[in-house]
PDB file of C-alpha atoms and ligand atoms in Angstrom:
ATOM      1  CA  MET X   1     162.416  99.411 129.928  1.00 86.00           C
ATOM      2  CA  ALA X   2     160.795  95.667 129.230  1.00 96.00           C
ATOM      3  CA  VAL X   3     158.919  94.279 131.945  1.00 98.00           C
ATOM      4  CA  LYS X   4     161.152  91.155 132.538  1.00 98.00           C
ATOM      5  CA  ILE X   5     159.355  87.243 133.621  1.00 98.00           C
ATOM      6  CA  LEU X   6     161.353  84.244 134.430  1.00 98.00           C
ATOM      7  CA  MET X   7     160.102  80.692 134.704  1.00 99.00           C
ATOM      8  CA  VAL X   8     162.245  78.269 136.733  1.00 98.00           C
ATOM      9  CA  CYS X   9     162.400  74.283 137.017  1.00 98.00           C
ATOM     10  CA  LEU X  10     164.556  71.708 138.156  1.00 98.00           C
ATOM     11  CA  GLY X  11     166.310  70.797 134.845  1.00 98.00           C
ATOM     12  CA  ASN X  12     165.644  73.961 132.553  1.00 98.00           C
ATOM     13  CA  ILE X  13     165.101  71.620 129.898  1.00 98.00           C
ATOM     14  CA  CYS X  14     161.304  69.851 130.349  1.00 98.00           C
ATOM     15  CA  ARG X  15     158.938  72.270 131.960  1.00 98.00           C
ATOM     16  CA  SER X  16     160.317  75.861 132.042  1.00 98.00           C
ATOM     17  CA  PRO X  17     161.176  75.882 128.299  1.00 98.00           C
ATOM     18  CA  LEU X  18     157.506  75.052 127.497  1.00 98.00           C
ATOM     19  CA  ALA X  19     156.427  78.094 130.210  1.00 98.00           C
ATOM     20  CA  GLU X  20     159.268  80.453 128.511  1.00 98.00           C
ATOM     21  CA  GLY X  21     157.726  79.448 124.973  1.00 98.00           C
ATOM     22  CA  ILE X  22     153.946  80.154 125.954  1.00 98.00           C
ATOM     23  CA  MET X  23     154.396  83.260 128.107  1.00 98.00           C
ATOM     24  CA  GLN X  24     156.277  84.589 125.117  1.00 98.00           C
ATOM     25  CA  SER X  25     153.514  83.928 122.894  1.00 98.00           C
ATOM     26  CA  LYS X  26     151.174  85.827 124.990  1.00 98.00           C
ATOM     27  CA  LEU X  27     152.994  89.097 125.672  1.00 98.00           C
ATOM     28  CA  PRO X  28     154.111  91.507 122.907  1.00 98.00           C
ATOM     29  CA  SER X  29     158.031  91.170 122.815  1.00 96.00           C
ATOM     30  CA  ASP X  30     158.587  94.855 122.377  1.00 97.00           C
ATOM     31  CA  LYS X  31     157.629  95.069 125.914  1.00 97.00           C
ATOM     32  CA  PHE X  32     158.573  91.600 127.774  1.00 98.00           C
ATOM     33  CA  ILE X  33     161.299  90.019 127.669  1.00 98.00           C
ATOM     34  CA  VAL X  34     160.776  86.404 128.926  1.00 98.00           C
ATOM     35  CA  ASP X  35     163.462  83.667 130.218  1.00 98.00           C
ATOM     36  CA  SER X  36     163.781  80.522 131.850  1.00 98.00           C
ATOM     37  CA  ALA X  37     166.125  78.889 133.978  1.00 98.00           C
ATOM     38  CA  GLY X  38     166.900  75.730 136.404  1.00 98.00           C
ATOM     39  CA  THR X  39     167.815  75.801 139.917  1.00 98.00           C
ATOM     40  CA  GLY X  40     169.986  72.868 139.116  1.00 98.00           C
ATOM     41  CA  GLY X  41     172.658  73.434 136.543  1.00 96.00           C
ATOM     42  CA  TRP X  42     173.120  69.588 134.732  1.00 97.00           C
ATOM     43  CA  HIS X  43     171.807  70.427 131.916  1.00 97.00           C
ATOM     44  CA  ALA X  44     173.296  74.196 131.163  1.00 98.00           C
ATOM     45  CA  GLY X  45     174.016  75.118 127.477  1.00 98.00           C
ATOM     46  CA  GLU X  46     171.721  71.999 126.126  1.00 98.00           C
ATOM     47  CA  GLY X  47     168.508  72.563 124.248  1.00 98.00           C
ATOM     48  CA  PRO X  48     165.007  71.528 125.782  1.00 98.00           C
ATOM     49  CA  ASP X  49     164.228  67.612 125.839  1.00 98.00           C
ATOM     50  CA  LYS X  50     163.142  66.875 122.700  1.00 97.00           C
ATOM     51  CA  ARG X  51     159.591  65.695 124.283  1.00 97.00           C
ATOM     52  CA  SER X  52     159.063  69.346 124.748  1.00 98.00           C
ATOM     53  CA  VAL X  53     160.454  70.894 121.741  1.00 98.00           C
ATOM     54  CA  SER X  54     157.996  67.933 119.959  1.00 98.00           C
ATOM     55  CA  THR X  55     154.930  69.133 122.349  1.00 98.00           C
ATOM     56  CA  ALA X  56     155.547  72.614 121.682  1.00 98.00           C
ATOM     57  CA  LYS X  57     155.662  72.044 117.955  1.00 98.00           C
ATOM     58  CA  GLY X  58     152.459  70.345 117.701  1.00 98.00           C
ATOM     59  CA  ARG X  59     150.792  73.581 119.004  1.00 97.00           C
ATOM     60  CA  GLY X  60     153.056  75.725 116.786  1.00 98.00           C
ATOM     61  CA  LEU X  61     155.637  76.805 119.089  1.00 98.00           C
ATOM     62  CA  ASP X  62     159.289  76.637 118.644  1.00 98.00           C
ATOM     63  CA  ILE X  63     161.508  76.311 121.459  1.00 98.00           C
ATOM     64  CA  SER X  64     164.384  74.390 119.973  1.00 98.00           C
ATOM     65  CA  LYS X  65     166.951  77.280 120.082  1.00 98.00           C
ATOM     66  CA  GLN X  66     166.433  77.735 123.860  1.00 98.00           C
ATOM     67  CA  ARG X  67     169.536  76.550 125.874  1.00 98.00           C
ATOM     68  CA  ALA X  68     169.319  75.746 129.621  1.00 98.00           C
ATOM     69  CA  ARG X  69     171.054  77.764 132.223  1.00 98.00           C
ATOM     70  CA  LYS X  70     171.249  77.815 135.933  1.00 98.00           C
ATOM     71  CA  LEU X  71     169.332  80.152 138.225  1.00 98.00           C
ATOM     72  CA  LYS X  72     171.772  82.852 139.526  1.00 98.00           C
ATOM     73  CA  LYS X  73     171.671  85.319 141.986  1.00 97.00           C
ATOM     74  CA  SER X  74     171.551  88.592 139.897  1.00 98.00           C
ATOM     75  CA  ASP X  75     168.336  86.913 138.313  1.00 98.00           C
ATOM     76  CA  PHE X  76     166.446  88.094 141.092  1.00 98.00           C
ATOM     77  CA  ASP X  77     167.509  91.727 140.371  1.00 98.00           C
ATOM     78  CA  THR X  78     166.966  91.514 136.862  1.00 98.00           C
ATOM     79  CA  PHE X  79     163.461  89.930 136.662  1.00 98.00           C
ATOM     80  CA  ASP X  80     160.123  91.330 137.792  1.00 98.00           C
ATOM     81  CA  TYR X  81     158.221  87.944 137.830  1.00 98.00           C
ATOM     82  CA  ILE X  82     159.540  84.649 138.874  1.00 98.00           C
ATOM     83  CA  TYR X  83     157.313  81.539 138.494  1.00 98.00           C
ATOM     84  CA  VAL X  84     158.420  78.206 139.763  1.00 98.00           C
ATOM     85  CA  MET X  85     156.761  74.883 138.841  1.00 98.00           C
ATOM     86  CA  ASP X  86     156.570  72.957 142.040  1.00 98.00           C
ATOM     87  CA  ARG X  87     156.935  73.402 145.949  1.00 98.00           C
ATOM     88  CA  SER X  88     160.280  71.935 145.741  1.00 98.00           C
ATOM     89  CA  ASN X  89     161.318  74.726 143.046  1.00 98.00           C
ATOM     90  CA  LEU X  90     159.755  77.391 145.044  1.00 98.00           C
ATOM     91  CA  SER X  91     161.710  76.235 148.274  1.00 98.00           C
ATOM     92  CA  ASP X  92     164.777  76.241 146.055  1.00 98.00           C
ATOM     93  CA  VAL X  93     164.311  79.491 144.854  1.00 98.00           C
ATOM     94  CA  LEU X  94     163.340  81.109 148.047  1.00 98.00           C
ATOM     95  CA  GLN X  95     166.647  80.375 149.662  1.00 98.00           C
ATOM     96  CA  LEU X  96     168.170  82.053 146.931  1.00 98.00           C
ATOM     97  CA  ALA X  97     166.294  84.785 146.948  1.00 98.00           C
ATOM     98  CA  PRO X  98     167.411  88.386 148.827  1.00 97.00           C
ATOM     99  CA  ALA X  99     164.670  89.326 151.226  1.00 97.00           C
ATOM    100  CA  ILE X 100     163.155  92.265 149.130  1.00 97.00           C
ATOM    101  CA  GLN X 101     162.785  90.005 146.177  1.00 97.00           C
ATOM    102  CA  LYS X 102     161.348  87.189 147.837  1.00 98.00           C
ATOM    103  CA  HIS X 103     157.731  88.814 146.815  1.00 98.00           C
ATOM    104  CA  LYS X 104     158.819  88.035 142.832  1.00 98.00           C
ATOM    105  CA  VAL X 105     158.516  84.357 143.467  1.00 98.00           C
ATOM    106  CA  LYS X 106     155.064  82.623 142.719  1.00 98.00           C
ATOM    107  CA  MET X 107     153.992  79.329 141.956  1.00 98.00           C
ATOM    108  CA  ILE X 108     152.492  79.425 138.354  1.00 98.00           C
ATOM    109  CA  MET X 109     149.542  77.460 139.036  1.00 98.00           C
ATOM    110  CA  ASP X 110     148.512  79.880 141.678  1.00 98.00           C
ATOM    111  CA  GLU X 111     147.734  82.327 139.131  1.00 97.00           C
ATOM    112  CA  LEU X 112     145.080  79.658 137.785  1.00 95.00           C
ATOM    113  CA  HIS X 113     143.632  78.543 141.240  1.00 94.00           C
ATOM    114  CA  PRO X 114     144.931  80.631 143.852  1.00 92.00           C
ATOM    115  CA  GLU X 115     145.853  79.311 147.446  1.00 87.00           C
ATOM    116  CA  LEU X 116     145.370  75.501 146.176  1.00 94.00           C
ATOM    117  CA  GLY X 117     149.083  74.836 145.817  1.00 95.00           C
ATOM    118  CA  VAL X 118     148.630  72.981 142.395  1.00 98.00           C
ATOM    119  CA  GLU X 119     152.264  71.964 141.268  1.00 98.00           C
ATOM    120  CA  VAL X 120     153.373  71.321 137.716  1.00 98.00           C
ATOM    121  CA  PRO X 121     154.323  67.967 137.647  1.00 97.00           C
ATOM    122  CA  ASP X 122     157.944  66.855 136.569  1.00 97.00           C
ATOM    123  CA  PRO X 123     157.458  64.953 132.907  1.00 97.00           C
ATOM    124  CA  TYR X 124     160.931  63.918 132.876  1.00 95.00           C
ATOM    125  CA  TYR X 125     160.765  60.032 133.445  1.00 94.00           C
ATOM    126  CA  GLY X 126     157.257  59.757 132.217  1.00 92.00           C
ATOM    127  CA  GLY X 127     155.729  59.303 128.848  1.00 91.00           C
ATOM    128  CA  PRO X 128     154.999  61.604 125.724  1.00 93.00           C
ATOM    129  CA  GLN X 129     151.276  62.519 127.235  1.00 95.00           C
ATOM    130  CA  GLY X 130     152.861  63.868 130.575  1.00 97.00           C
ATOM    131  CA  PHE X 131     154.622  66.867 128.375  1.00 98.00           C
ATOM    132  CA  GLU X 132     150.821  67.345 126.555  1.00 98.00           C
ATOM    133  CA  ASP X 133     149.280  67.814 129.975  1.00 98.00           C
ATOM    134  CA  VAL X 134     152.170  69.861 131.653  1.00 98.00           C
ATOM    135  CA  TYR X 135     151.643  71.753 128.145  1.00 98.00           C
ATOM    136  CA  ASP X 136     147.862  72.529 129.040  1.00 98.00           C
ATOM    137  CA  MET X 137     148.395  73.225 132.451  1.00 98.00           C
ATOM    138  CA  LEU X 138     151.168  76.089 131.690  1.00 98.00           C
ATOM    139  CA  ASP X 139     149.215  77.036 128.600  1.00 98.00           C
ATOM    140  CA  GLU X 140     145.946  78.117 130.883  1.00 98.00           C
ATOM    141  CA  ALA X 141     148.201  79.532 133.678  1.00 98.00           C
ATOM    142  CA  CYS X 142     149.804  81.725 131.759  1.00 98.00           C
ATOM    143  CA  THR X 143     147.072  83.471 129.908  1.00 98.00           C
ATOM    144  CA  VAL X 144     145.831  84.041 133.562  1.00 98.00           C
ATOM    145  CA  ALA X 145     149.440  85.500 134.309  1.00 98.00           C
ATOM    146  CA  ALA X 146     149.779  87.573 131.295  1.00 98.00           C
ATOM    147  CA  THR X 147     146.437  89.002 131.286  1.00 98.00           C
ATOM    148  CA  LYS X 148     147.267  89.787 134.898  1.00 98.00           C
ATOM    149  CA  ILE X 149     150.494  91.383 133.824  1.00 98.00           C
ATOM    150  CA  LEU X 150     149.458  93.488 130.886  1.00 98.00           C
ATOM    151  CA  LYS X 151     146.931  95.011 132.998  1.00 97.00           C
ATOM    152  CA  ASN X 152     150.061  95.951 135.521  1.00 97.00           C
ATOM    153  CA  HIS X 153     151.965  97.363 132.917  1.00 97.00           C
ATOM    154  CA  LYS X 154     149.395  99.451 130.945  1.00 88.00           C
TER     155      LYS X 154
HETATM  156  P1  LIG M   1     162.954  69.617 134.625  1.00 81.25           P
HETATM  157  O1  LIG M   1     162.832  68.040 134.380  1.00 81.25           O
HETATM  158  O2  LIG M   1     162.956  70.273 135.798  1.00 81.25           O
HETATM  159  O3  LIG M   1     161.177  70.069 134.066  1.00 81.25           O
HETATM  160  O4  LIG M   1     163.399  70.377 133.302  1.00 81.25           O
HETATM  161  C1  LIG M   1     163.838  67.907 134.894  1.00 81.25           C
HETATM  162  C2  LIG M   1     164.749  67.420 133.750  1.00 81.25           C
HETATM  163  C3  LIG M   1     166.054  66.882 133.944  1.00 81.25           C
HETATM  164  C4  LIG M   1     166.324  66.404 135.464  1.00 81.25           C
HETATM  165  C5  LIG M   1     164.903  66.992 136.923  1.00 81.25           C
HETATM  166  C6  LIG M   1     164.051  67.203 135.979  1.00 81.25           C
HETATM  167  N1  LIG M   1     167.141  65.460 136.042  1.00 81.25           N
HETATM  168  O5  LIG M   1     167.650  65.329 137.109  1.00 81.25           O
HETATM  169  O6  LIG M   1     168.317  65.350 134.993  1.00 81.25           O
END
């Protein structure tokens, strides 16, 4: 069975769509499924923010076909790894998670800087550079996360 990885942010239109595309690009698609969701459902059914689409395109990734959805309780059964972007996501996701699934949830930047509590900032209200910075952070963290996951599922 495929290993399933879920990327979570607040709106599922800025950060987690980038994280989904980046993580997908680092893992073979026959063995790993990567998806994303938001703790909020305001943008459900929408494509990613055009600034995320444009940033990804500039790095050679097409994320335009993704559609936003809200995190649901069954996600904790379905997914093996659940990565969140910031402490607010972490608290929201852990609140929804059944006790025995809480260990699956981790802040993505912890993969790169364990224990430092680095957050991926929400770029929604800022300019385009914010999206480039988010991409760089996620790219670094996903490289480490993908290497670890590949090793765990040899
Ligand atoms: P994201 O950014 O969590 O990275 O997708 C946001 C996008 C939209 C909203 C908040 C955050 N919003 O409140 O609409």
